[in-house]
Short mmCIF file of C-alpha atoms in Angstrom, two decimals:
data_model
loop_
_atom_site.label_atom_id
_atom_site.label_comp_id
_atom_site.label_asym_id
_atom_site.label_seq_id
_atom_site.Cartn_x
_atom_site.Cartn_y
_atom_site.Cartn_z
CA UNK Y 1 0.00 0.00 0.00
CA UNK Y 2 2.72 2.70 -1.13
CA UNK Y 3 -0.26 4.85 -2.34
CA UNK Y 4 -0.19 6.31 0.96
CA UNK Y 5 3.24 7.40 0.82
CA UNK Y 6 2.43 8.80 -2.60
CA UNK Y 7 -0.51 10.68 -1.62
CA UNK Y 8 1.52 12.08 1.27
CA UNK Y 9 4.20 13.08 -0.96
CA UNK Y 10 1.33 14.81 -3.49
CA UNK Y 11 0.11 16.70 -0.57
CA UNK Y 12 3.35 17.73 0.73
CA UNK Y 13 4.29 18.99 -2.67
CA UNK Y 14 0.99 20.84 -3.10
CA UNK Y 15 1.43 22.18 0.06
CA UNK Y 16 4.75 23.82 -0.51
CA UNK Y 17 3.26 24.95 -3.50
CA UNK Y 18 0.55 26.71 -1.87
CA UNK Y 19 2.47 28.07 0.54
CA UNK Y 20 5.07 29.45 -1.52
CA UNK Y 21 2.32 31.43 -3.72
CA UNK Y 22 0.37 32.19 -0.45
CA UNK Y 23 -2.77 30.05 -1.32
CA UNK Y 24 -5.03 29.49 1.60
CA UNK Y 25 -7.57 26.50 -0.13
CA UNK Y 26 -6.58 24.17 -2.30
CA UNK Y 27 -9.59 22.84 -4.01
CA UNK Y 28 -8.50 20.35 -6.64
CA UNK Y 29 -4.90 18.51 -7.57
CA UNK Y 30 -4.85 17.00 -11.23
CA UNK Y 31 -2.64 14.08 -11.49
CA UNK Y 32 -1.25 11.96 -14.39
CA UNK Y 33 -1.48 8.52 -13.38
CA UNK Y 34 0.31 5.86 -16.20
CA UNK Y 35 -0.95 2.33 -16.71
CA UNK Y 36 2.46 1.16 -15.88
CA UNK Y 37 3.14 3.42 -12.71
CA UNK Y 38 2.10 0.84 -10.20
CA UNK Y 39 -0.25 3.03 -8.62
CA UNK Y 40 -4.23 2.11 -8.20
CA UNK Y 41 -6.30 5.07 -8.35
CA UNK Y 42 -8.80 3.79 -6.31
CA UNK Y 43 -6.68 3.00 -3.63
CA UNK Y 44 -4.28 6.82 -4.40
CA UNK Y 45 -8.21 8.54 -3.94
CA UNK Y 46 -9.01 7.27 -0.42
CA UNK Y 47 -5.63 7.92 1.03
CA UNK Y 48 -5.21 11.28 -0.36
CA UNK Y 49 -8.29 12.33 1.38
CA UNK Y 50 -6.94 11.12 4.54
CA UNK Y 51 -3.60 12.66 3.82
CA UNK Y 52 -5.74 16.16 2.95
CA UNK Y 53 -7.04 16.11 6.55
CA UNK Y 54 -5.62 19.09 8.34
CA UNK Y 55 -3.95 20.55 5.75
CA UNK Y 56 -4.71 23.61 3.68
CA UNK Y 57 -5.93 20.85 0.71
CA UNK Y 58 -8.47 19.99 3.20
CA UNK Y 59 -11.65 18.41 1.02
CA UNK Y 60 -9.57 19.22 -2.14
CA UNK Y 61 -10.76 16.98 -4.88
CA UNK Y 62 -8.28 14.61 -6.53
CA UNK Y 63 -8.51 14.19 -10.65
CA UNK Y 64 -6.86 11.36 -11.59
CA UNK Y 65 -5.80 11.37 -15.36
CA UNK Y 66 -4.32 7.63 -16.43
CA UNK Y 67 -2.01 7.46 -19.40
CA UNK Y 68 -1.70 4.61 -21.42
CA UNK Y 69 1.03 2.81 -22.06
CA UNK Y 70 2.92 2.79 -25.65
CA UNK Y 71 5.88 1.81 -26.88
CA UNK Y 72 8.21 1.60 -30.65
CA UNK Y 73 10.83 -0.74 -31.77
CA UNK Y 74 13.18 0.86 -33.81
CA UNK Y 75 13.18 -1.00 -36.69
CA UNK Y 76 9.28 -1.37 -37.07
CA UNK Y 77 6.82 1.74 -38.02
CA UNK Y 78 4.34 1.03 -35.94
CA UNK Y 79 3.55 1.80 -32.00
CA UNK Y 80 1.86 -0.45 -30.10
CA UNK Y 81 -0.16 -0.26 -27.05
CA UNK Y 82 1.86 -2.87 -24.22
CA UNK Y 83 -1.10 -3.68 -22.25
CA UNK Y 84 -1.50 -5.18 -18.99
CA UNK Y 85 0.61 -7.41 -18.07
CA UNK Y 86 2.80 -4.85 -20.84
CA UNK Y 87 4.26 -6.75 -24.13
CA UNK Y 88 7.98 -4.98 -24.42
CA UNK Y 89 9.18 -6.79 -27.08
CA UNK Y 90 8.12 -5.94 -30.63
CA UNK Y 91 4.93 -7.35 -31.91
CA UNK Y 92 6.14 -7.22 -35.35
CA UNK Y 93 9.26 -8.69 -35.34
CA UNK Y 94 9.55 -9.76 -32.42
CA UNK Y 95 12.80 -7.73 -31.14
CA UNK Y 96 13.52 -7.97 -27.69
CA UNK Y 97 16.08 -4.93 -28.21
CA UNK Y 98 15.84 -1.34 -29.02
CA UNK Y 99 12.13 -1.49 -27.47
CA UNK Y 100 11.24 2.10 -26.28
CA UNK Y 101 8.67 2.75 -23.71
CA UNK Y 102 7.26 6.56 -24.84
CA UNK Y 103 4.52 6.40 -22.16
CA UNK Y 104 2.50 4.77 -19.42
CA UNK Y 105 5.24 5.26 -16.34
CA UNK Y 106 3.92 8.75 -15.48
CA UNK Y 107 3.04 9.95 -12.40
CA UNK Y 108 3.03 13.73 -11.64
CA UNK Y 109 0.95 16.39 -10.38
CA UNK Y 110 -0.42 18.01 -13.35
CA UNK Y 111 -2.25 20.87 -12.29
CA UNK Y 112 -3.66 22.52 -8.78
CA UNK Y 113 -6.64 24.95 -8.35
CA UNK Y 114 -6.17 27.13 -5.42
CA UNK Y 115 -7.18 30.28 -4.18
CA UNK Y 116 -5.43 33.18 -3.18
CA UNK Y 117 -7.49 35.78 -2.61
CA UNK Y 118 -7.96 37.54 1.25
CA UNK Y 119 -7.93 34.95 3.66
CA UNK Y 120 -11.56 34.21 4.98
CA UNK Y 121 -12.79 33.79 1.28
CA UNK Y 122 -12.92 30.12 1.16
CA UNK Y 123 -16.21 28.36 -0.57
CA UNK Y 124 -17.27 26.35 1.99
CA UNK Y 125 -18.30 26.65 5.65
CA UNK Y 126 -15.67 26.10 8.26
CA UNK Y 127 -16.54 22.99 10.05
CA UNK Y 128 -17.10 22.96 13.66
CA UNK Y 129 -13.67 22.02 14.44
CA UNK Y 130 -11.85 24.86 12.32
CA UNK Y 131 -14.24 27.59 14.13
CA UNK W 1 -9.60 34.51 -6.61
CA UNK W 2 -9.79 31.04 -7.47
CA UNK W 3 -6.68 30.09 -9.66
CA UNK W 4 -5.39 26.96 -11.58
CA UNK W 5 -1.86 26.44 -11.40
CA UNK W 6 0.49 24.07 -13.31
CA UNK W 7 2.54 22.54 -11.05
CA UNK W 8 3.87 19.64 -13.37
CA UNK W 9 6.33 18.04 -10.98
CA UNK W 10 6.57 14.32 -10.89
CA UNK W 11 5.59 12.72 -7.59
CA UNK W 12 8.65 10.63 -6.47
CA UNK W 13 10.63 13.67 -7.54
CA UNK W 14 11.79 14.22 -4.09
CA UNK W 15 12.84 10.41 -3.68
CA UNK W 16 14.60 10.20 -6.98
CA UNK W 17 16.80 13.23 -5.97
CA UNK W 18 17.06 11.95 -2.99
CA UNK W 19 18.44 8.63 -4.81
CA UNK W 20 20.48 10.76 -7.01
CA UNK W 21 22.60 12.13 -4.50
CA UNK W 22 23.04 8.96 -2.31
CA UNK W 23 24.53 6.99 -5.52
CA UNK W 24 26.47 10.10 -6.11
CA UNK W 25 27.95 10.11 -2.72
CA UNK W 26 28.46 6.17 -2.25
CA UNK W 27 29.92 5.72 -5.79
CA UNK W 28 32.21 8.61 -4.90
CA UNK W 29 33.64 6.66 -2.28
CA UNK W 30 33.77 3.55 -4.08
CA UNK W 31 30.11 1.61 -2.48
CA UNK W 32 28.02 0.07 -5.12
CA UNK W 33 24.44 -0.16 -3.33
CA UNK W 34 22.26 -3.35 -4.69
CA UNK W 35 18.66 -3.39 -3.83
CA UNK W 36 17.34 -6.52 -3.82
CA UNK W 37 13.22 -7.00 -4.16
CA UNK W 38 11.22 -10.22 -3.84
CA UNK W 39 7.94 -11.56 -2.10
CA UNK W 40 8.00 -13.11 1.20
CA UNK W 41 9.83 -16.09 1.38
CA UNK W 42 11.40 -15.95 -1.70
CA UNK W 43 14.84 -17.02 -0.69
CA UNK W 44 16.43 -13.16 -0.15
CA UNK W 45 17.63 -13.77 3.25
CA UNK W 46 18.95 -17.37 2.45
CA UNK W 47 21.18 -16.42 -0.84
CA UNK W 48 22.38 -13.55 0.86
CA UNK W 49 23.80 -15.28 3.95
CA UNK W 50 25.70 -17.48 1.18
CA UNK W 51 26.70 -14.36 -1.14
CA UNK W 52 27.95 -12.29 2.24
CA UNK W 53 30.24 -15.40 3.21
CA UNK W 54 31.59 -15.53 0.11
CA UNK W 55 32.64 -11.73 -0.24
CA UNK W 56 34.05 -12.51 3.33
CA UNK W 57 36.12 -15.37 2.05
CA UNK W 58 37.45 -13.10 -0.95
CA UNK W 59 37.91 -10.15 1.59
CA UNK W 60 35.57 -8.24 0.07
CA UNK W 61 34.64 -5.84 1.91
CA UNK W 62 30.51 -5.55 1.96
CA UNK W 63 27.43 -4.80 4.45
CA UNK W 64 24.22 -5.74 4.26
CA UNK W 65 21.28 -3.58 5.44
CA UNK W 66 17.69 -5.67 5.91
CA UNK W 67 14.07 -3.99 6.33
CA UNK W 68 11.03 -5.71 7.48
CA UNK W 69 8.09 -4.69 8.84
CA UNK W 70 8.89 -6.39 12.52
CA UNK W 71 11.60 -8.76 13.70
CA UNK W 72 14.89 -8.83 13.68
CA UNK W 73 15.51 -12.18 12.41
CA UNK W 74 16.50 -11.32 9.23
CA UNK W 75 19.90 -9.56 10.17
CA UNK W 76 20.71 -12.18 13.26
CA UNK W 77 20.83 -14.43 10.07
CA UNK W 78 22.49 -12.61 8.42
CA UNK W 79 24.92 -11.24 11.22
CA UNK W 80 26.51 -15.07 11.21
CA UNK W 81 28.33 -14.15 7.94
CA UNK W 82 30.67 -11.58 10.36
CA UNK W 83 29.79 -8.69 7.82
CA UNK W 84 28.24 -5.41 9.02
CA UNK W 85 24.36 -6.15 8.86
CA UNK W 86 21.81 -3.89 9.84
CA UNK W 87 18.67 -4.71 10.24
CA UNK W 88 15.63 -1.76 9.77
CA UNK W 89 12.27 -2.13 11.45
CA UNK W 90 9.90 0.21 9.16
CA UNK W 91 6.77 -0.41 11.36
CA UNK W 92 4.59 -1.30 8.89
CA UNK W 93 5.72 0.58 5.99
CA UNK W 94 5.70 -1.61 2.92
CA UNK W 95 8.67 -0.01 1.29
CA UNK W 96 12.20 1.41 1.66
CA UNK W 97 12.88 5.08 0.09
CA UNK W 98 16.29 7.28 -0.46
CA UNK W 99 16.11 9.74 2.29
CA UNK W 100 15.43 6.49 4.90
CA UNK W 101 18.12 4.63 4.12
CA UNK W 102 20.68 7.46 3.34
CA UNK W 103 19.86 7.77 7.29
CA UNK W 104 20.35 4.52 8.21
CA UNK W 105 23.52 4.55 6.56
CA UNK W 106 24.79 7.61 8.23
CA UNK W 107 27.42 6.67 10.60
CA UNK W 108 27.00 2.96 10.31
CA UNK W 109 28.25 1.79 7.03
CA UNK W 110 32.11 1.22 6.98
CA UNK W 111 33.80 3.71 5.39
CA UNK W 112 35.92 0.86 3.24
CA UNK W 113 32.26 -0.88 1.98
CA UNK W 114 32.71 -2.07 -1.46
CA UNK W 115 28.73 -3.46 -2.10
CA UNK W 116 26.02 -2.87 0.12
CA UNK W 117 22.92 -5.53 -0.15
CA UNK W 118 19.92 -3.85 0.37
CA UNK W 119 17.36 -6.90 1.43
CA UNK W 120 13.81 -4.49 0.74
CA UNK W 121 11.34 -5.26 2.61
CA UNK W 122 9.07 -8.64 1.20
CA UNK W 123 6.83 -7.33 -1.18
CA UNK W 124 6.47 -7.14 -5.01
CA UNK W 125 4.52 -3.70 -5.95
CA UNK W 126 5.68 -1.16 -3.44
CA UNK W 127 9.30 -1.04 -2.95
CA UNK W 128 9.58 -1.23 -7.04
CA UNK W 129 8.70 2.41 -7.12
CA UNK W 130 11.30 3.94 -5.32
CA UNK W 131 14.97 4.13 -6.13
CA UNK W 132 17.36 3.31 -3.56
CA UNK W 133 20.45 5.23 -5.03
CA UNK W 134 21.34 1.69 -6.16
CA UNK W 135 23.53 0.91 -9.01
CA UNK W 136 22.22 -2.51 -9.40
CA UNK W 137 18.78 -4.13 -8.80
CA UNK W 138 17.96 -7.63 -8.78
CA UNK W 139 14.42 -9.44 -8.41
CA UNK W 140 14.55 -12.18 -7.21
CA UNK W 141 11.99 -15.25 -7.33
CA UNK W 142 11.38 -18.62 -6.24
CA UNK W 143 10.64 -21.61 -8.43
CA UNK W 144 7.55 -22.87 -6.52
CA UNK W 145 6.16 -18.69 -7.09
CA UNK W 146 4.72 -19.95 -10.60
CA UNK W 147 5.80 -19.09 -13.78
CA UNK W 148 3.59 -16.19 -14.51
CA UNK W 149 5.07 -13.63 -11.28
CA UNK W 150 7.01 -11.66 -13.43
CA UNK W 151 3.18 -11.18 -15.36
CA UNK W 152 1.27 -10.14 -12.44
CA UNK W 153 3.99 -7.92 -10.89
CA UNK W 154 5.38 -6.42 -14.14
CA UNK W 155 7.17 -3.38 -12.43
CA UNK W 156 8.85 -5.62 -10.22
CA UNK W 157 10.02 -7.38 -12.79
CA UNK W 158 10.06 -4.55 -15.49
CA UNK W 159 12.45 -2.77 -13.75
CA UNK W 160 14.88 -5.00 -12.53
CA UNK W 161 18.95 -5.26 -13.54
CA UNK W 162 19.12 -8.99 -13.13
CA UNK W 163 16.37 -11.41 -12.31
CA UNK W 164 17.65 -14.42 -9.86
CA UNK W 165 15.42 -17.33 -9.49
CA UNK W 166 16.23 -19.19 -6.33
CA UNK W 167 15.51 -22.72 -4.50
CA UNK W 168 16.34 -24.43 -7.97
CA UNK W 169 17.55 -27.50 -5.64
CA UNK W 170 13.05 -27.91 -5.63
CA UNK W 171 12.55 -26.58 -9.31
CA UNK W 172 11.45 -30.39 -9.84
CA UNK W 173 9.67 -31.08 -7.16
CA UNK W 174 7.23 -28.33 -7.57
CA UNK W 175 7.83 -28.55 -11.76
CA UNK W 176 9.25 -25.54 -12.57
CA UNK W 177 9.06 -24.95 -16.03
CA UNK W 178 11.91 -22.73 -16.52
CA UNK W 179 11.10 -21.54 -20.21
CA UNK W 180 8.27 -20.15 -19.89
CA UNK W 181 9.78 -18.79 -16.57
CA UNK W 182 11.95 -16.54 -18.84
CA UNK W 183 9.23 -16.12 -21.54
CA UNK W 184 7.45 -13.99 -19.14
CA UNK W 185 10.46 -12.21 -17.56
CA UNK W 186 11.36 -11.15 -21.10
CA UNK W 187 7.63 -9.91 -22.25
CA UNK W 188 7.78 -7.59 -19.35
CA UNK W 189 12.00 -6.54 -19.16
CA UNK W 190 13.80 -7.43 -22.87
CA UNK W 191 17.39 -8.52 -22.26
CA UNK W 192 17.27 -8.40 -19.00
CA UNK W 193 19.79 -11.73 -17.66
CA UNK W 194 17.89 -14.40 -15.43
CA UNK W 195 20.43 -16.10 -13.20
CA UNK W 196 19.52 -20.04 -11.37
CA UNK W 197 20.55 -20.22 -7.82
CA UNK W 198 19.90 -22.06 -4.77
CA UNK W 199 21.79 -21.51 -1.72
CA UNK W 200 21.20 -24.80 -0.61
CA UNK W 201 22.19 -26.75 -3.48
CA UNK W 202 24.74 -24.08 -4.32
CA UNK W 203 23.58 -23.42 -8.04
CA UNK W 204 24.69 -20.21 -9.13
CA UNK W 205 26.35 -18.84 -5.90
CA UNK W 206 28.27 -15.92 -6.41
CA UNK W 207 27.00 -14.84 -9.58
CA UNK W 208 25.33 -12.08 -7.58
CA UNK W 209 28.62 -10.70 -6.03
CA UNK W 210 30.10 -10.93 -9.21
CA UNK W 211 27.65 -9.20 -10.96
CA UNK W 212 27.45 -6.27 -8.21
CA UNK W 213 31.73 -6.01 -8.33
CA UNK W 214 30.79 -5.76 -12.03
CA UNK W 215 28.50 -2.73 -11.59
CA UNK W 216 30.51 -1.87 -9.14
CA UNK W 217 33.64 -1.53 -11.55
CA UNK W 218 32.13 0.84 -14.03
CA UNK W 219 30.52 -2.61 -16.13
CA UNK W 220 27.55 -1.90 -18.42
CA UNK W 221 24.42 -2.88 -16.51
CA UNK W 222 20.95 -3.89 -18.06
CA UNK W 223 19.09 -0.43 -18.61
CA UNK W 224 14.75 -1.95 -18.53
CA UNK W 225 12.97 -0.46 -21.18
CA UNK W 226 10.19 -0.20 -18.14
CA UNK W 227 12.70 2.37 -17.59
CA UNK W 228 11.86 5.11 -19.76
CA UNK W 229 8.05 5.96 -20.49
CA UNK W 230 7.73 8.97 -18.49
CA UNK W 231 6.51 11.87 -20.50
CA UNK W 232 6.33 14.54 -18.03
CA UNK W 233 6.76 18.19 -18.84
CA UNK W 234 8.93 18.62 -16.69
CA UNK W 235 8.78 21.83 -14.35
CA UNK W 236 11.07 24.36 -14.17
CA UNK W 237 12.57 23.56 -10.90
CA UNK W 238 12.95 19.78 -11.18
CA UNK W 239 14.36 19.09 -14.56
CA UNK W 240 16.46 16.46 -12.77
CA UNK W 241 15.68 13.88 -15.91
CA UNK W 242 13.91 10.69 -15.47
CA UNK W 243 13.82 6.78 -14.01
CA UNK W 244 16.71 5.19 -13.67
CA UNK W 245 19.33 7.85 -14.63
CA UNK W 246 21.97 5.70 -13.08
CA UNK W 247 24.58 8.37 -14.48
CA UNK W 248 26.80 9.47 -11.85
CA UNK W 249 27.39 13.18 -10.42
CA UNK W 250 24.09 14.24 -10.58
CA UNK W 251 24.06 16.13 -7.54
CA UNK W 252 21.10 17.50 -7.57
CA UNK W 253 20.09 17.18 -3.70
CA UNK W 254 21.46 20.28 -1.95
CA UNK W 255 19.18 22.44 -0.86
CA UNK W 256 16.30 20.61 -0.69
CA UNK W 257 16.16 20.80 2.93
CA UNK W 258 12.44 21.64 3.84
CA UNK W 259 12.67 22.76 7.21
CA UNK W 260 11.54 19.55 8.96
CA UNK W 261 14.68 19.93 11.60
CA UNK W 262 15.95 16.47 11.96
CA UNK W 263 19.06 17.44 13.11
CA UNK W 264 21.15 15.02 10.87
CA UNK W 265 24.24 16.30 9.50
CA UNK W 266 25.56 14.34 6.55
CA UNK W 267 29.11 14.86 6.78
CA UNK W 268 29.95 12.00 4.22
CA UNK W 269 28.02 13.45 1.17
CA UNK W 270 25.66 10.95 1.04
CA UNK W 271 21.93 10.90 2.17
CA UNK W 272 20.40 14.12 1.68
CA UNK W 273 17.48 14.54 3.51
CA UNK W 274 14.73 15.73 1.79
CA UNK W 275 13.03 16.83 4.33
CA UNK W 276 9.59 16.60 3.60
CA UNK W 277 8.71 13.01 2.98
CA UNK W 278 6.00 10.80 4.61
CA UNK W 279 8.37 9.28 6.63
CA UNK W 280 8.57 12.10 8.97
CA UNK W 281 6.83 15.00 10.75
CA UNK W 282 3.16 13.40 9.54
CA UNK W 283 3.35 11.45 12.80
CA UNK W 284 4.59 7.79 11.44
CA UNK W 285 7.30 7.25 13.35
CA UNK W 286 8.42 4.52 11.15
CA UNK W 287 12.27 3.46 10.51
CA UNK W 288 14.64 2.46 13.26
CA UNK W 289 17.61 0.48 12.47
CA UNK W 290 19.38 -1.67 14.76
CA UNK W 291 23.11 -2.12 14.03
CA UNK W 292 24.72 -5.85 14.00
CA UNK W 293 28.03 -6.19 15.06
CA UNK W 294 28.49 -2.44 15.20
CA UNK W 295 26.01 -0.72 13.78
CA UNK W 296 25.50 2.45 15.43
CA UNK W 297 22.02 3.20 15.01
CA UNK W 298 20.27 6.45 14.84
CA UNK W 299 17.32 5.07 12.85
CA UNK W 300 14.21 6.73 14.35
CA UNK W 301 12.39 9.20 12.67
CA UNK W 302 12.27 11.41 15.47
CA UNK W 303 14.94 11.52 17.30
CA UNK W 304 18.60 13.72 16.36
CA UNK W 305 21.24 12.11 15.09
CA UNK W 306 23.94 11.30 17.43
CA UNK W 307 27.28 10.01 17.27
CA UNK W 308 26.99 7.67 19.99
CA UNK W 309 30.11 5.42 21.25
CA UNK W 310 32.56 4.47 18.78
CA UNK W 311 31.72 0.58 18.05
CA UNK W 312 34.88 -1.21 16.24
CA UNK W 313 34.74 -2.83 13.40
CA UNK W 314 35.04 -6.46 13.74
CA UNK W 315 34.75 -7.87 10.65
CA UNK W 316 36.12 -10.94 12.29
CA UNK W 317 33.58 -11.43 15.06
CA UNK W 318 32.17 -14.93 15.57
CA UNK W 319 29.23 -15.56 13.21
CA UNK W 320 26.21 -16.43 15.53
CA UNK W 321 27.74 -14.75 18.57
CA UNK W 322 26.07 -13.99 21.71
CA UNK W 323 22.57 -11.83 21.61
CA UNK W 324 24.01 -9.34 24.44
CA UNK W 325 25.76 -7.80 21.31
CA UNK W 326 22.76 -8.05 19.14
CA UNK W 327 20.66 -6.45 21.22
CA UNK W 328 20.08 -2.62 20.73
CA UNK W 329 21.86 -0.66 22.99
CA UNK W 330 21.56 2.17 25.42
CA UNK W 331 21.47 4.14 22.20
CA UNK W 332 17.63 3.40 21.83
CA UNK W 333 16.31 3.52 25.36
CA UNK W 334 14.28 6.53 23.86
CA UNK W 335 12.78 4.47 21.01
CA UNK W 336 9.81 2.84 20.92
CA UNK W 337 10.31 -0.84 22.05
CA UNK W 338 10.76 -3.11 19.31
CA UNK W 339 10.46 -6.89 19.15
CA UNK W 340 13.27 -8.73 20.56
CA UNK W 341 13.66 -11.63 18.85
CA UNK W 342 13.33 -14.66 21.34
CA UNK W 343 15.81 -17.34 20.11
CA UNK W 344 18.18 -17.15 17.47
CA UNK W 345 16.45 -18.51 14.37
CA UNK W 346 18.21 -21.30 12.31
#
C-alpha cells in the first residue's frame, strides 16, 4: 500500500506549493497517473483524502488522469499499445532490443486549483472544528 | 480569486533526488548499493547469507542492510556471515525510500564498503517504485512462485537489472518450467539476464557478487525499457531527468532541505534529507535500524542524530555470537520498544 506514501508526498508537494504562492484552499490537484506506474487510483483517492485532513488541501478533490502505455521498436513503423501485463518486445518482429517505452510510467501532479485571494474567502463553511 | 496552477512536478521527484545524491555520494567513495526485491519467502535472506560469506572469504569488503516490517531475524541471520548487517524495522511501511536509508547509513556503514545488499522489505509492488540510489537491482523469485510472477507484478520485474530465481535445488519437485519462466520475464524486461541459484544446493552462488563487483567496476548494466516511459513536462525547478538515470554526479540534492529539523548532518556526502517526505513529521514514526556487530544506530524518525560510542569494526567477530551484542543498545532507550527476537532462528 505505497499509495499512501504517494498521496503524502502529493500533498506535501501541493502544500509547498501553496504556501510558496500564499494560497489558503486548495480545491483540486490533477494528477497523471500511467498504466504502468504501479499506482491504483482507487486505492491513491481514499488515502489522499486522509492525507488532505488538516492541511490547507483539506476536502480538495483529486482528478486522476491515467495514461496509457505505448511503446516503438526501432526497426518497425508502428507503436503499439503494451497492455497489462505490458508486451515490451516488438509485436512485429519480435525484437527484444531497441524497445522504447514513450509512455504509461507517469506519475506527476499536473495541475492545482487554489485560491489566493484575502484569507476568509474560502467556498465552503468552516466545520465545527476549524471555528 | 480562485486560480489553476500548473505545477507539473513528478511525484517521487523528491525520492529520486534523494536517490540521485546517495549513488552520487556512495559511488564517490567507491560503495556500489544493490537493492534486492522479492515476495515473502522468496529465498532473499537465504542467498544472501551465502553471497555475504563468500565476499568474506574473498575479503571483500561488503554490508548488508535488511528492512522488514517487525523482527529482527533477518539480520541475526544474516549477522553469522561476520559482515556489518543492519537490520531496519519500518513499522509497517511496505517499502524502503532514499532519504530512509541514506539515514540509516549515516554513521553505520564502513567507510571501506565495497557493495552494500539492500534486502527491501518482502513485497512485489511497493518497494519497485522507489529508487534506492542503487547501481544494481535484482528481483529475485522462487521456483515454486509460478511461472507467470514476473506477469502479475510487471514493475517488479520490469524494472529489474538482473532477475535471480532461487531454491532451484526444488525446481522439480514443484515442476518448474523454466522456459516459460523466462518467456514472461522477457515480455515484461527485454534482455534483462535471469540467473539459477539455490543456496542450498549451491547453483549459481556468487553470480550475484560478481555481478554487483561488475557494476561496481564501471561494467555496463541492463538499462529496462520499463525504464523510460515517463513523458512529463517537466517543471522548471525539477528538470532532474527521469527513471533510472543511473549516471553518476548528478548532484542534484542540496538544498532541498524543507525545514523539517531532523538534526542530521551528513558529513559524508551521502543521504540528503529531503526533508519533507511521509516518513517524517506526519506522525509515522516509522524506521529504526538496529546495528549488527556495530552498527551504530540512529534510525528513528524522530529523534537527532547522534554520534553515539565508537563501536569497532570487527569484521572478524564470531558468526552467531552472543545476543548481548545483538541487542540494541543504550542508544535506543528513547525508542519505541521493538520486538526482541526470542531465540536465534536457524
Amino acid at each position: 500500500m505505497h499509495e499512501m506514501s504517494i498521496a503524502m508526498a502529493v500533498v506535501g508537494q501541493v502544500e509547498e506549493a501553496a504556501g510558496a504562492a500564499g494560497a489558503h484552499a486548495v480545491t483540486s490537484v490533477r494528477l497523471r497517473v500511467g498504466e504502468l506506474a504501479g499506482v491504483v487510483p482507487d486505492a491513491l483517492a481514499f488515502c489522499f483524502e486522509l492525507a488532505c485532513a488538516g492541511t490547507v488541501l483539506d476536502g480538495a478533490e483529486l482528478v486522476t488522469e491515467s495514461v496509457a502505455a505505448r511503446a516503438r521498436c526501432a526497426t518497425c513503423p508502428d507503436t503499439w499499445a503494451v497492455g497489462m501485463p505490458p508486451e515490451l518486445c516488438c509485436p512485429g518482429c519480435g525484437r527484444a532490443t531497441d524497445v522504447e517505452l514513450l509512455s504509461g510510467r507517469e506519475l506527476e501532479i499536473l495541475s492545482v486549483r487554489w485560491e489566493d485571494g484575502p484569507a476568509g474567502a474560502r467556498t465552503r463553511e468552516p466545520m465545527p472544528e476549524e471555528a | 480569486m480562485c486560480r489553476v496552477v500548473d505545477l507539473r512536478q513528478a511525484v517521487l521527484a523528491k525520492n529520486d533526488d534523494a536517490a540521485r545524491a546517495l549513488r552520487a555520494g556512495l559511488t564517490a567513495r567507491g560503495t556500489t548499493v544493490v537493492n534486492l526485491l522479492s515476495s515473502p519467502g522468496s529465498g532473499k535472506t537465504a542467498l544472501l547469507e551465502r553471497e555475504l560469506l563468500l565476499a568474506r572469504g574473498r575479503s571483500v569488503p561488503v554490508a548488508a542492510l535488511t528492512a522488514d516490517l517487525a523482527t529482527e531475524n533477518d539480520a541475526l541471520r544474516l549477522a553469522r556471515s561476520g559482515v556489518p548487517v543492519k537490520q531496519v524495522l519500518t513499522d509497517g511501511l511496505c517499502h524502503l525510500e532514499a532519504a530512509m536509508l541514506g539515514r540509516h547509513l549515516d554513521g553505520w556503514l564502513p567507510e571501506d564498503t565495497r557493495i552494500l545488499f539492500v534486502e527491501n522489505v518482502g513485497n512485489l509492488v511497493c518497494p519497485a517504485g522507489y529508487d534506492l540510489g542503487e547501481s544494481l537491482r535484482v528481483v529475485l523469485a522462487s521456483v515454486t512462485e509460478g511461472e507467470d510472477k514476473p506477469l502479475k507484478y510487471p514493475t517488479a520485474f520490469g524494472l529489474a537489472q538482473l532477475v535471480v530465481v532461487t531454491k532451484t535445488d526444488i525446481a522439480q519437485a514443484v515442476e518448474f518450467d523454466e522456459a516459460a519462466f523466462r518467456a514472461n520475464v522477457e515480455r515484461v524486461n527485454p534482455g534483462v539476464e535471469i540467473v539459477m541459484t539455490s543456496a542450498r544446493g549451491g547453483e549459481g552462488l556468487g553470480i550475484l557478487l560478481d555481478r554487483a563487483l561488475a557494476a561496481g567496476n564501471g561494467a555496463v548494466t541492463h538499462t529496462p525499457v520499463m525504464a523510460g516511459g515517463r513523458q512529463h513536462a517537466q517543471s522548471h525547478d525539477h528538470d532532474h531527468g527521469h527513471g533510472h538515470d543511473h549516471g553518476h554526479g548528478h548532484d542534484h540534492g542540496h538544498g532541498h532541505d524543507h525545514g523539517h529539523g531532523h538534526g542530521h548532518g551528513h558529513g559524508h556526502g551521502y543521504g540528503h534529507d529531503h526533508g519533507h517526505g511521509h516518513d517524517h513529521g506526519h506522525g509515522h514514526g516509522h524506521g529504526h535500524g538496529h546495528g549488527y556487530g556495530y552498527g551504530h544506530d540512529h534510525g528513528s524518525d524522530h529523534h537527532h542524530h547522534h554520534p553515539g560510542p565508537a563501536h569497532p569494526h570487527r569484521p572478524d567477530r564470531a558468526p552467531g555470537s552472543d545476543h548481548a551484542d545483538h541487542a540494541p543498545g543504550p542508544d535506543h532507550a528513547h525508542e519505541p520498544p521493538h520486538v526482541r527476537p526470542a531465540a536465534q532462528p536457524r
